[in-house]
PDB file of C-alpha atoms in Angstrom:
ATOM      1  CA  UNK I1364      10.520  91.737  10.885  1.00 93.00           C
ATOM      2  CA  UNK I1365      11.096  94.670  13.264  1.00 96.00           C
ATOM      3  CA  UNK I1366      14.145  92.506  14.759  1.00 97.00           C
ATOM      4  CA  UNK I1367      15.566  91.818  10.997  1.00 98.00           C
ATOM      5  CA  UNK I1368      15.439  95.752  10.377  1.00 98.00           C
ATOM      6  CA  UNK I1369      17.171  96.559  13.963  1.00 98.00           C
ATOM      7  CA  UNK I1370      19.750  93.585  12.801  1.00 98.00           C
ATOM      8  CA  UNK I1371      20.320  95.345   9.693  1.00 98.00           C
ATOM      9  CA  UNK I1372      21.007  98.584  11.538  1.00 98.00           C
ATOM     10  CA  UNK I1373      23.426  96.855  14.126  1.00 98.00           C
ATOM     11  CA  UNK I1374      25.417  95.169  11.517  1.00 98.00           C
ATOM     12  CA  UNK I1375      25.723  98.661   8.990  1.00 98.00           C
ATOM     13  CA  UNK I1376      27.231 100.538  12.265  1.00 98.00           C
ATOM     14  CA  UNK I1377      29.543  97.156  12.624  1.00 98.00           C
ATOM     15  CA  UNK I1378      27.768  95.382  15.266  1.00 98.00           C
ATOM     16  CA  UNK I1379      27.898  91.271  14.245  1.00 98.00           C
ATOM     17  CA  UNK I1380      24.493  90.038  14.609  1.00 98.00           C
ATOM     18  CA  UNK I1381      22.967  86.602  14.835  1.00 98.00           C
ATOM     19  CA  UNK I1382      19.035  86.101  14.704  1.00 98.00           C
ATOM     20  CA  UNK I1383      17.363  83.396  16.078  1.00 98.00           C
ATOM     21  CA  UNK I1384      13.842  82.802  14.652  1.00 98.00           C
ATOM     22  CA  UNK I1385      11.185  80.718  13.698  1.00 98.00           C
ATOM     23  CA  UNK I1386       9.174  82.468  10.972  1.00 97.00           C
ATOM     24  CA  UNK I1387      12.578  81.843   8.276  1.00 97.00           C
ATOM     25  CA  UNK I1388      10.453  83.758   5.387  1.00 97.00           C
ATOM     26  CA  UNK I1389       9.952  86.687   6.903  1.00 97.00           C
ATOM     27  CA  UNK I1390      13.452  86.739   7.830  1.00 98.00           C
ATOM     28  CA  UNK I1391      15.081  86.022   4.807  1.00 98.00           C
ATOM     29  CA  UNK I1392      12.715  87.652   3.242  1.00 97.00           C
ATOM     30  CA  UNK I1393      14.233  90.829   5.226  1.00 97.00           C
ATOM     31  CA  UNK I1394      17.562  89.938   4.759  1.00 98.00           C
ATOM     32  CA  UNK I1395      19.811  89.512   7.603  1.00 98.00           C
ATOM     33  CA  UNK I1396      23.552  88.641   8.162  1.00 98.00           C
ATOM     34  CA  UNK I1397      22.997  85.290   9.937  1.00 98.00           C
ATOM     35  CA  UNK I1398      19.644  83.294  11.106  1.00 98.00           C
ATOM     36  CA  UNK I1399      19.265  80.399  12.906  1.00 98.00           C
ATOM     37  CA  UNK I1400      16.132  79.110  12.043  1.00 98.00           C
ATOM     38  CA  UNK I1401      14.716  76.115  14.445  1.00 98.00           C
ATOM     39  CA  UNK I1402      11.634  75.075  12.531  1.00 97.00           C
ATOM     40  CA  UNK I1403       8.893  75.422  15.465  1.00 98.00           C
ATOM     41  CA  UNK I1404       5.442  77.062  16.182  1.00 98.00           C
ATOM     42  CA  UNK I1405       6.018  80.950  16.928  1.00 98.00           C
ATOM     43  CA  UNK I1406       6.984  81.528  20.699  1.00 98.00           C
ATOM     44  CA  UNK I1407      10.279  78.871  21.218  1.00 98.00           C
ATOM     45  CA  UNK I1408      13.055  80.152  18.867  1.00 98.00           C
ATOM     46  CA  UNK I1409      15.398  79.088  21.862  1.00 98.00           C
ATOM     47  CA  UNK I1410      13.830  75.137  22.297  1.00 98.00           C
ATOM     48  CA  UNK I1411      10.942  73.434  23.637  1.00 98.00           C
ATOM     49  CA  UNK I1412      10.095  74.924  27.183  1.00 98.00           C
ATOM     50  CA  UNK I1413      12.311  73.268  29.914  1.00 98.00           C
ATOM     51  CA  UNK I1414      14.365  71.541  27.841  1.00 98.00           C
ATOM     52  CA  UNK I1415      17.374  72.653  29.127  1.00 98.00           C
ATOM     53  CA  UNK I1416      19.620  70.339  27.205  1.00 98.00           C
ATOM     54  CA  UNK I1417      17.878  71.419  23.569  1.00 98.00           C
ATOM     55  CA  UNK I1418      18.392  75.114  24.503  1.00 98.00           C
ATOM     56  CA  UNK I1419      21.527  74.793  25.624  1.00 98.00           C
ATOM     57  CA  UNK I1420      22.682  73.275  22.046  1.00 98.00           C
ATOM     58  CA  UNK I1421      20.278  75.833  20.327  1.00 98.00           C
ATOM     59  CA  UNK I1422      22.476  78.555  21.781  1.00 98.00           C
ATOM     60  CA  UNK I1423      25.592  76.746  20.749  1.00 98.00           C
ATOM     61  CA  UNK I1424      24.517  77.014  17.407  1.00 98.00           C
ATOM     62  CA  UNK I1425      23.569  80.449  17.260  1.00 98.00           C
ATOM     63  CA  UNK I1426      27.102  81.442  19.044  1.00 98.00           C
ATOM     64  CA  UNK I1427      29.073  79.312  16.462  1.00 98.00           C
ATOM     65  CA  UNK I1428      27.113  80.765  13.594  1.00 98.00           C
ATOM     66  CA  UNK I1429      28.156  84.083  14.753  1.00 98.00           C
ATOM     67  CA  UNK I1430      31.603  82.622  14.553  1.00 96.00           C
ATOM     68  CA  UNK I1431      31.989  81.365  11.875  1.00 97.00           C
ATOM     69  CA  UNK I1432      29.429  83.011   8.896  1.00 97.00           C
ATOM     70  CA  UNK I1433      31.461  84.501   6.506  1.00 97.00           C
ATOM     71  CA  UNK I1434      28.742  86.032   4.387  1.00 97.00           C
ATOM     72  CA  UNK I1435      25.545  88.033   4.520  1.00 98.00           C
ATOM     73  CA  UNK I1436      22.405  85.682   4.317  1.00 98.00           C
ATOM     74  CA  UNK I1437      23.741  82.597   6.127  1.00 98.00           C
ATOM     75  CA  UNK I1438      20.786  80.391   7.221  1.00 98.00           C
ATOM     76  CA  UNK I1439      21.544  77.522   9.840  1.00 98.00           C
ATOM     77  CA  UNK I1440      18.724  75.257  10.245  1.00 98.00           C
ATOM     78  CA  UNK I1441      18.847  73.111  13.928  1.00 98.00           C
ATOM     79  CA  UNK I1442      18.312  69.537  13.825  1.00 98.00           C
ATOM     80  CA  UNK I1443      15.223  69.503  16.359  1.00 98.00           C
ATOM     81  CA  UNK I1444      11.723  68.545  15.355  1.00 96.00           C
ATOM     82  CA  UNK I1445       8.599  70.033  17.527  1.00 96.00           C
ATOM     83  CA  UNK I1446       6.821  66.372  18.480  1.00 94.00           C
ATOM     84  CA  UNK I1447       3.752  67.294  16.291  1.00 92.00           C
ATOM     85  CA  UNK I1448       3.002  68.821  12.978  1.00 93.00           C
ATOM     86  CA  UNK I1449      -0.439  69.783  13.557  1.00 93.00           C
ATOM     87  CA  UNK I1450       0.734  73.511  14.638  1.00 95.00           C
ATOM     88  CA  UNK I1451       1.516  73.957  10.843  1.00 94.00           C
ATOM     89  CA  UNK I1452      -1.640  73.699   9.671  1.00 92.00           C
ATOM     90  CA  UNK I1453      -3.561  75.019  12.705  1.00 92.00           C
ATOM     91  CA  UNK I1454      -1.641  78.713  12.986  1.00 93.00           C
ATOM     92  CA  UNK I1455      -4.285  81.272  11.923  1.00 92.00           C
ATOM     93  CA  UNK I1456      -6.229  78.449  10.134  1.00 91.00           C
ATOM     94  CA  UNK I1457      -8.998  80.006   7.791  1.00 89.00           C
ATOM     95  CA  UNK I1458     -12.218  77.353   7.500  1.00 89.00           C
ATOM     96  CA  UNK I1459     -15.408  78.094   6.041  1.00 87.00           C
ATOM     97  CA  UNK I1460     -16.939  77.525   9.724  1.00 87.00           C
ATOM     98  CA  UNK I1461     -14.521  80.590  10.908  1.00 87.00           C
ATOM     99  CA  UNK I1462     -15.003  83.097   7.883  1.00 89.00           C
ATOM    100  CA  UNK I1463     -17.763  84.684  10.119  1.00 89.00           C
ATOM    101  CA  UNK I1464     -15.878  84.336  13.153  1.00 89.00           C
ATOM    102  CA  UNK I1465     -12.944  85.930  11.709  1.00 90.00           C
ATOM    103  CA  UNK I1466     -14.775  88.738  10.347  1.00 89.00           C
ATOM    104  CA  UNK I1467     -16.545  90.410  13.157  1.00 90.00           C
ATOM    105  CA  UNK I1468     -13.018  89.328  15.370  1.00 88.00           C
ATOM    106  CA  UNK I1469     -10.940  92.185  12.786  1.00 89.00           C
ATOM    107  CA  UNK I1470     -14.201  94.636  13.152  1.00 91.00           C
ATOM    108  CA  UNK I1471     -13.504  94.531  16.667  1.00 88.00           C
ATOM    109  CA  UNK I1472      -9.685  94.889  16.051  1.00 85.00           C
ATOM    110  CA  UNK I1473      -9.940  97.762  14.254  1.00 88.00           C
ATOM    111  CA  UNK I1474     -12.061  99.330  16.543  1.00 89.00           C
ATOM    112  CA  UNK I1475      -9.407  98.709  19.486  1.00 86.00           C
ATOM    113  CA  UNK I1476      -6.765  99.964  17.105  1.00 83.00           C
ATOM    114  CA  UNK I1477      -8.659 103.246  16.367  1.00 86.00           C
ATOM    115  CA  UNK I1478      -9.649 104.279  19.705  1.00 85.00           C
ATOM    116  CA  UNK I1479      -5.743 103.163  20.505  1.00 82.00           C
ATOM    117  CA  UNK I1480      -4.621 106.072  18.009  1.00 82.00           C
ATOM    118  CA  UNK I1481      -7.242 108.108  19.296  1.00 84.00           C
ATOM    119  CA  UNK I1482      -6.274 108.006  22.665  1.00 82.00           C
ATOM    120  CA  UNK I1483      -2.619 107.874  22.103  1.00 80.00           C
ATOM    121  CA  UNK I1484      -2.190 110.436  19.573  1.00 73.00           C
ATOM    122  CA  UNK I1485      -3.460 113.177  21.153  1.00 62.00           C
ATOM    123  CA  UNK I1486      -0.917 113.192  24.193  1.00 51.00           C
TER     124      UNK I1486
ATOM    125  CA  UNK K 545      -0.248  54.518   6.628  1.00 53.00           C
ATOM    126  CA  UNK K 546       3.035  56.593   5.761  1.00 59.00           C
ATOM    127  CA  UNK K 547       4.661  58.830   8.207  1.00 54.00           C
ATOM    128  CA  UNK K 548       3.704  61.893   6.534  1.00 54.00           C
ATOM    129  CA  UNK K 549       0.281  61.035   6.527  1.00 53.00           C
ATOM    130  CA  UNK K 550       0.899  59.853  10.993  1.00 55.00           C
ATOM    131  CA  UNK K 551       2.113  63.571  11.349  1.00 58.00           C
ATOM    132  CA  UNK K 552      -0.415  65.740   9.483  1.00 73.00           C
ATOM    133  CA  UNK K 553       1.371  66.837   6.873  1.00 82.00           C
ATOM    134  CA  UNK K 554       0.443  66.990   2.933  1.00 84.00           C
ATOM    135  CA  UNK K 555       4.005  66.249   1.253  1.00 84.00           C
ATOM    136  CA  UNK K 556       2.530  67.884  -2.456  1.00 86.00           C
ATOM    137  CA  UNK K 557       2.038  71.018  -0.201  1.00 83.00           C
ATOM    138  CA  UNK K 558       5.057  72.972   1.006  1.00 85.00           C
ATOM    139  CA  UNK K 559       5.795  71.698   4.553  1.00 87.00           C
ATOM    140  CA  UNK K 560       7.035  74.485   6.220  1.00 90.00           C
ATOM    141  CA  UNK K 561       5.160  77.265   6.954  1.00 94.00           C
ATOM    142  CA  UNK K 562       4.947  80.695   5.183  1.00 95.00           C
ATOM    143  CA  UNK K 563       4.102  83.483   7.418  1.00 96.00           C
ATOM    144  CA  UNK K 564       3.962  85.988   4.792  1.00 95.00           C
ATOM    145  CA  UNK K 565       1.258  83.596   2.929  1.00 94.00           C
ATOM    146  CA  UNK K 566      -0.892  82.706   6.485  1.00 94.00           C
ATOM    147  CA  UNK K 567      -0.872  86.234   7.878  1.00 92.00           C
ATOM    148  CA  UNK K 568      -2.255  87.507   4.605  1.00 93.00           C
ATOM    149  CA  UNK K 569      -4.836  84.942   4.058  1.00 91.00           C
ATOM    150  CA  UNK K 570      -5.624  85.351   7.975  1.00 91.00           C
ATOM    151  CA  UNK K 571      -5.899  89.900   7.564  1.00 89.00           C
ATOM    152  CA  UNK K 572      -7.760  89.331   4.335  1.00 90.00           C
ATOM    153  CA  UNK K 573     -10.392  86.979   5.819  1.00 90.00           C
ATOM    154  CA  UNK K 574     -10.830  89.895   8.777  1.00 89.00           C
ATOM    155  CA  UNK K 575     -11.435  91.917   5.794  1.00 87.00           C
ATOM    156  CA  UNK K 576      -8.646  94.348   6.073  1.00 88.00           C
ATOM    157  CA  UNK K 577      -7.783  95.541   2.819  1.00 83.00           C
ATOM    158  CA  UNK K 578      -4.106  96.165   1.211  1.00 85.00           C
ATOM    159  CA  UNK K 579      -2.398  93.123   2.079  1.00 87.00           C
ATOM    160  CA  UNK K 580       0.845  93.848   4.432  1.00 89.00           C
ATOM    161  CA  UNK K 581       3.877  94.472   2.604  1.00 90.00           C
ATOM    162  CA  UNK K 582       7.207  92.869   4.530  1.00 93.00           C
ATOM    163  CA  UNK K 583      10.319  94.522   4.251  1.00 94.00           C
ATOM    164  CA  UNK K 584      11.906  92.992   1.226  1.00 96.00           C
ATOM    165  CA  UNK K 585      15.834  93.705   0.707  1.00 96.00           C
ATOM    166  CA  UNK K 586      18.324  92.990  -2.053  1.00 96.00           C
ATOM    167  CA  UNK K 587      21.247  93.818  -0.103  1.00 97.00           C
ATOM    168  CA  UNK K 588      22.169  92.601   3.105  1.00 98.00           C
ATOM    169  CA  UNK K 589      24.978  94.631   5.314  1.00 98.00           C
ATOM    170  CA  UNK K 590      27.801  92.372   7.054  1.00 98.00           C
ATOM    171  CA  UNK K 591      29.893  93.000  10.018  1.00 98.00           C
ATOM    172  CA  UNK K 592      32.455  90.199  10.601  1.00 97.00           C
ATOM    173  CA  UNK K 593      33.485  89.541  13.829  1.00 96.00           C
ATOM    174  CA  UNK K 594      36.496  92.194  14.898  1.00 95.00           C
ATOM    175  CA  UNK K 595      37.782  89.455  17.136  1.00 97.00           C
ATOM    176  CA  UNK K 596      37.208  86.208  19.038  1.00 97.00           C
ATOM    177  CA  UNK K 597      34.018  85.226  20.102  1.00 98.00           C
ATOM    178  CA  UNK K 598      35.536  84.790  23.616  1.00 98.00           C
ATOM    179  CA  UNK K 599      37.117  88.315  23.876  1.00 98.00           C
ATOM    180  CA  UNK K 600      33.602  89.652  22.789  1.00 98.00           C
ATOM    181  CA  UNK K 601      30.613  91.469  24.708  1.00 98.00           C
ATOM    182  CA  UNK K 602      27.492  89.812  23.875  1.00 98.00           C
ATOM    183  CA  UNK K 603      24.076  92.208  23.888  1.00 98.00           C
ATOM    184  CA  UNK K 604      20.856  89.726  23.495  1.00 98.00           C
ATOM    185  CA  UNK K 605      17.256  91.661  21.929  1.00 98.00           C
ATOM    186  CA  UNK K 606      14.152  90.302  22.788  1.00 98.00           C
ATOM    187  CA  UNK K 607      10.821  91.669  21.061  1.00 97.00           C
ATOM    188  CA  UNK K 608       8.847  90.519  24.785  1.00 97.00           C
ATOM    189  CA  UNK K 609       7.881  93.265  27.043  1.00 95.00           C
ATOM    190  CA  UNK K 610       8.913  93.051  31.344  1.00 94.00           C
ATOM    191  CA  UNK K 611       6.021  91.363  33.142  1.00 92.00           C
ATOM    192  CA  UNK K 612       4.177  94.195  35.595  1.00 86.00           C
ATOM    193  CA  UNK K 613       1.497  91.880  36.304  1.00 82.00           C
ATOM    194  CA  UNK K 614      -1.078  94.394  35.682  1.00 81.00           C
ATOM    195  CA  UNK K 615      -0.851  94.671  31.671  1.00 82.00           C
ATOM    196  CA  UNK K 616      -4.365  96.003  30.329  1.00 75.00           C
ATOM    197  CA  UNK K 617      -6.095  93.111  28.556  1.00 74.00           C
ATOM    198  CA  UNK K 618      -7.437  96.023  26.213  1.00 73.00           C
ATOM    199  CA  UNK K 619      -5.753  97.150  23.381  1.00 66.00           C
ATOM    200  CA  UNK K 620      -7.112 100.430  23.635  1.00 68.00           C
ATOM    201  CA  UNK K 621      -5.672 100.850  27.061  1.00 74.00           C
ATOM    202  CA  UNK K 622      -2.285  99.872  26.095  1.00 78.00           C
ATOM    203  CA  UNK K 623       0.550 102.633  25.255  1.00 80.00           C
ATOM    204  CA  UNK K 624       2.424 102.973  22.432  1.00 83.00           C
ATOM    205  CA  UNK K 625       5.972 100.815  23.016  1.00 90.00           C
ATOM    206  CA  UNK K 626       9.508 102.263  23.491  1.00 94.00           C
ATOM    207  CA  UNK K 627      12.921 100.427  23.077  1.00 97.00           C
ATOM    208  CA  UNK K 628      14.415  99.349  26.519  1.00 97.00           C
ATOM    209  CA  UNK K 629      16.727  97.978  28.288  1.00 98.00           C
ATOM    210  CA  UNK K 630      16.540  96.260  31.679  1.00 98.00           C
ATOM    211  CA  UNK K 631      19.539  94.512  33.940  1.00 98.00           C
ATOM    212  CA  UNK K 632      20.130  90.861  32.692  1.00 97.00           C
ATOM    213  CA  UNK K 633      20.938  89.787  36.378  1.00 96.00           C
ATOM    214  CA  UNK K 634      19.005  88.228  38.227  1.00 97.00           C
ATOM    215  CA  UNK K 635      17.107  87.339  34.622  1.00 97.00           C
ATOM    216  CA  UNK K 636      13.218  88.161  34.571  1.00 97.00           C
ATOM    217  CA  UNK K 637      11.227  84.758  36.220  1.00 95.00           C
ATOM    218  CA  UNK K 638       8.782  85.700  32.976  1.00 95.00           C
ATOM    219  CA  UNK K 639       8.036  88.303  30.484  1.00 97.00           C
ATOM    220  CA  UNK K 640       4.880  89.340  29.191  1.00 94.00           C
ATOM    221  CA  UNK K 641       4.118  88.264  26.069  1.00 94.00           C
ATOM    222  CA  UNK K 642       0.390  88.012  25.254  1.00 91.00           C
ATOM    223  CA  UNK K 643       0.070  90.610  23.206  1.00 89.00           C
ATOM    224  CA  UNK K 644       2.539  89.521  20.287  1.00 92.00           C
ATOM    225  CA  UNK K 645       1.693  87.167  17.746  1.00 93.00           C
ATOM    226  CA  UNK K 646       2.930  83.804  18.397  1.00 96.00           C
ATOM    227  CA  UNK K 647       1.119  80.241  18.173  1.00 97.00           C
ATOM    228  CA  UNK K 648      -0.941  80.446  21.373  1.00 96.00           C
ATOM    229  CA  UNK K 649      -2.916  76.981  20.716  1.00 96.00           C
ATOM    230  CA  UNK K 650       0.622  75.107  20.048  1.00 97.00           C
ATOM    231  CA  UNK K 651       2.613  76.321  23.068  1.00 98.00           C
ATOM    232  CA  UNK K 652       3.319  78.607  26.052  1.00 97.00           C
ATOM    233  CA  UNK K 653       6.026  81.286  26.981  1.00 97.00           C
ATOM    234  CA  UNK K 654       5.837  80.427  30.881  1.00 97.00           C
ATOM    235  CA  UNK K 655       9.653  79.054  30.580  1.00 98.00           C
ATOM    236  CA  UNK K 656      11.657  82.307  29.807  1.00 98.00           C
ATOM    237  CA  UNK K 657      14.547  80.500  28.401  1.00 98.00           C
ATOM    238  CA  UNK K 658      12.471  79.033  25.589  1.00 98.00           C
ATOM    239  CA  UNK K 659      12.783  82.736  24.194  1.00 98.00           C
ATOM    240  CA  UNK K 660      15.343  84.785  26.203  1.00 98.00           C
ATOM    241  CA  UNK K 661      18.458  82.565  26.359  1.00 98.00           C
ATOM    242  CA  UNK K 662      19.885  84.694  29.648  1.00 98.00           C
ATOM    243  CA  UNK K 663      20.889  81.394  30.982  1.00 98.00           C
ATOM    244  CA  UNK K 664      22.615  79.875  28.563  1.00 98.00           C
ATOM    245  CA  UNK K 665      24.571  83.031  27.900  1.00 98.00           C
ATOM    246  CA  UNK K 666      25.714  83.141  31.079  1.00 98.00           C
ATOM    247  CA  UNK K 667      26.909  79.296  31.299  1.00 98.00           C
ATOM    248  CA  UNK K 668      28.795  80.050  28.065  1.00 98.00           C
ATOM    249  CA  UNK K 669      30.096  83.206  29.888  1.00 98.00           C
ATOM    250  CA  UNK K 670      31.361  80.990  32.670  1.00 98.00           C
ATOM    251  CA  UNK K 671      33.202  78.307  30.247  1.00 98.00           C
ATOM    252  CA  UNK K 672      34.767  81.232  28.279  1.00 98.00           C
ATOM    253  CA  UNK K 673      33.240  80.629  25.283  1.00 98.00           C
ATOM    254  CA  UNK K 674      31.583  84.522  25.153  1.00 98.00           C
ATOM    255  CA  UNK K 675      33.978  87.203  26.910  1.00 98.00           C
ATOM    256  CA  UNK K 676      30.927  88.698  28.502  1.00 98.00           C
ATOM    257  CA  UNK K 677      27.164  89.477  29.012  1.00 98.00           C
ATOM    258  CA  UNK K 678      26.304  92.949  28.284  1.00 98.00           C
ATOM    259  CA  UNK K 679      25.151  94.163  31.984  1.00 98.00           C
ATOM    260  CA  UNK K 680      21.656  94.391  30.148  1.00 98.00           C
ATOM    261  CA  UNK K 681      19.310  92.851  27.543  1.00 98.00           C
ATOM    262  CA  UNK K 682      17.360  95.141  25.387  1.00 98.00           C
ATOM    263  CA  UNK K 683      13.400  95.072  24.306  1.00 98.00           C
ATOM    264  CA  UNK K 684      12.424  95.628  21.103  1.00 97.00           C
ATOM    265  CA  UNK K 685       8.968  97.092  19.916  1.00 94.00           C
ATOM    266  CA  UNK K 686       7.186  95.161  16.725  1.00 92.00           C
ATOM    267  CA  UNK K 687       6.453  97.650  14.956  1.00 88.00           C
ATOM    268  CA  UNK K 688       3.507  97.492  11.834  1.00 86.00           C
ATOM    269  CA  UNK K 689       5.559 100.750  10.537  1.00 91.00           C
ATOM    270  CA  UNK K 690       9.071  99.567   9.132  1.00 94.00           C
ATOM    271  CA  UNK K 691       9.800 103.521   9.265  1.00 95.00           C
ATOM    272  CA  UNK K 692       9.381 103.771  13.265  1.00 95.00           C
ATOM    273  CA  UNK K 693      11.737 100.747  13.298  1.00 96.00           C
ATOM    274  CA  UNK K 694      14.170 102.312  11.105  1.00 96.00           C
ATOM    275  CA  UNK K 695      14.562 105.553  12.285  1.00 97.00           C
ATOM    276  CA  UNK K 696      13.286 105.095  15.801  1.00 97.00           C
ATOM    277  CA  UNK K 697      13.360 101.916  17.709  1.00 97.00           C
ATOM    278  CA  UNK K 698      16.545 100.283  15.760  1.00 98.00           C
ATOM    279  CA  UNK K 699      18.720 103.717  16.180  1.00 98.00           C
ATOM    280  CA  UNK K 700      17.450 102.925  20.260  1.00 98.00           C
ATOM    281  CA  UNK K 701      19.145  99.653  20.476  1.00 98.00           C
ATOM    282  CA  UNK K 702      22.040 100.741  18.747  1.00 98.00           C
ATOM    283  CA  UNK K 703      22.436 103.688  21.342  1.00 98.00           C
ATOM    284  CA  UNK K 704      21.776 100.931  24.237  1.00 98.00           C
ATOM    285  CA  UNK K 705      24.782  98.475  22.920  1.00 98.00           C
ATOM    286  CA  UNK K 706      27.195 101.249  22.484  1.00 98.00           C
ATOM    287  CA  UNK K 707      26.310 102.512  25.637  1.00 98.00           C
ATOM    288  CA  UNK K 708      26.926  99.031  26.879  1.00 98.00           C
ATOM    289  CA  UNK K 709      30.135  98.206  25.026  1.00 98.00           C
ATOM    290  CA  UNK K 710      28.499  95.549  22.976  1.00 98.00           C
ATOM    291  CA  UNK K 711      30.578  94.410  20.532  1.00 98.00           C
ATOM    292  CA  UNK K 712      27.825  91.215  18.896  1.00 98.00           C
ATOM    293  CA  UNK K 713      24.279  90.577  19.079  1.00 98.00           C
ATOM    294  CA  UNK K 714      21.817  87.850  19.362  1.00 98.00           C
ATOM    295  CA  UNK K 715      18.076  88.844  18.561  1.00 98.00           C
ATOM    296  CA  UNK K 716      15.298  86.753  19.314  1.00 98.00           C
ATOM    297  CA  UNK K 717      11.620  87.492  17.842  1.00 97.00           C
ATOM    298  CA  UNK K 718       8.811  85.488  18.712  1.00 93.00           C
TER     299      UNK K 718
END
């Protein structure tokens, strides 16, 4: 979402912008000039590590959407698949064994994220 | 058995994912209240392209922070971020990248072109398809607070591209 908002700010001071992304709702959702969405887990908007070939095409894409959009909220999907579809339901999975689990993990996270502030904030 | 059913999916559910919908379920079961409100807008501001794609100066954004090789595994310890920008050439063997949110079970970030097409920018350089690489590539804080992004970290980037004579840009979040 941060990169949708800097987007927005490049393309009201005239800057084209093309974002490539995986998470397409939060995108859209933001509102961008032009997204390439490749429709993978979080961490290989560019195609599957190593594969050269695939990211090579993926960056094709995004350089010929930047071409050729002619209007603000143009979404290209790519054509590639991730091998598995497991990661969709897996990604911060919530199950009754992990409530607990879950639970104490955000005490602790908001105990890093205070003593962060506290630490930070001062300086 | 059908394909859907070989692949894991549920074809009465939605098949692709919502991250607004899993991040809240995920916060709320950590019991953080006041679910996260995304940026939601109705307009949507549109540069065209001032001229060919091949007479252009491309600036790329990644949201990944340089590899130091001594990042604190604490959160605590960690400073607050700042918009950079770092020389493209050579490109960074890896970036750090651990303490984003990405799908950690699902895949990896060791292959820096999976994320950071540097690479691929430059082959397209070299055929003429993009007039040139900006000299560098800029890093992006994610920010929680859409106002730091707005009024700090996005005005950052913009500096950084003029600076840099960018004339279009290619983001990449995680």
């Amino acid at each position: 979402m941060s990169v949708s908002l800097t987007a927005r700010h490049l393309e009201a001071n005239g800057i084209p912008t093309v974002v490539m992304a995986s998470a397409r709702d939060i995108v859209e959702q933001a509102g961008v000039a032009r997204l390439l969405f490749t429709d993978f887990p979080l961490g290989n908007p560019c195609g599957v590590p190593y594969d050269v070939e695939m990211q090579r095409a993926i960056t094709r894409m995004a350089l010929d959407l930047l071409e050729n959009a002619r209007f603000p909220r143009t979404t290209v999907q790519t054509p590639f698949q991730w091998p598995t579809d497991e990661w969709r339901r897996n990604f911060m999975l919530i199950t009754p064994e992990k409530i607990e689990e879950l639970r104490v993990a955000g005490e602790v996270r908001r105990r890093e994220q205070a003593a962060r502030k506290a630490k930070f904030e001062k300086i | 058995m059908s394909f859907q059913e070989a692949h894991e999916v549920n074809p009465a559910r939605r098949v692709f994912v919502s991250y607004i919908d899993k991040s809240r379920e995920y916060y709320l079961a950590q019991d953080y209240g006041n679910p996260y409100r995304w940026a939601y807008n109705r307009d949507v501001p549109f540069a065209p392209l001032a001229k060919p794609l091949a007479e252009c100066r491309l600036g790329v954004v990644t949201t990944t922070s340089l590899a130091t090789g001594d990042e604190p595994a604490d959160l605590a310890e960690r400073p607050p971020k700042r918009a950079y920008a770092h020389p493209v050439d050579p490109i960074p063997e890896r970036m750090f990248t651990m303490d984003l949110s990405w799908d950690k079970e699902a895949t990896h970030t060791n292959d820096v072109g999976s994320f950071l097409p540097l690479k691929q920018l430059q082959g397209f350089v070299a055929k003429g398809r993009v007039g040139s690489l900006s000299p560098r590539f800029y890093g992006l804080p994610t920010e929680y607070s859409q106002r730091k992004t707005n009024t700090i970290d996005a005005p950052d980037v913009l500096q950084f591209c003029r600076e840099d004579g960018v004339d279009v840009a290619l983001l990449v979040p995680m």
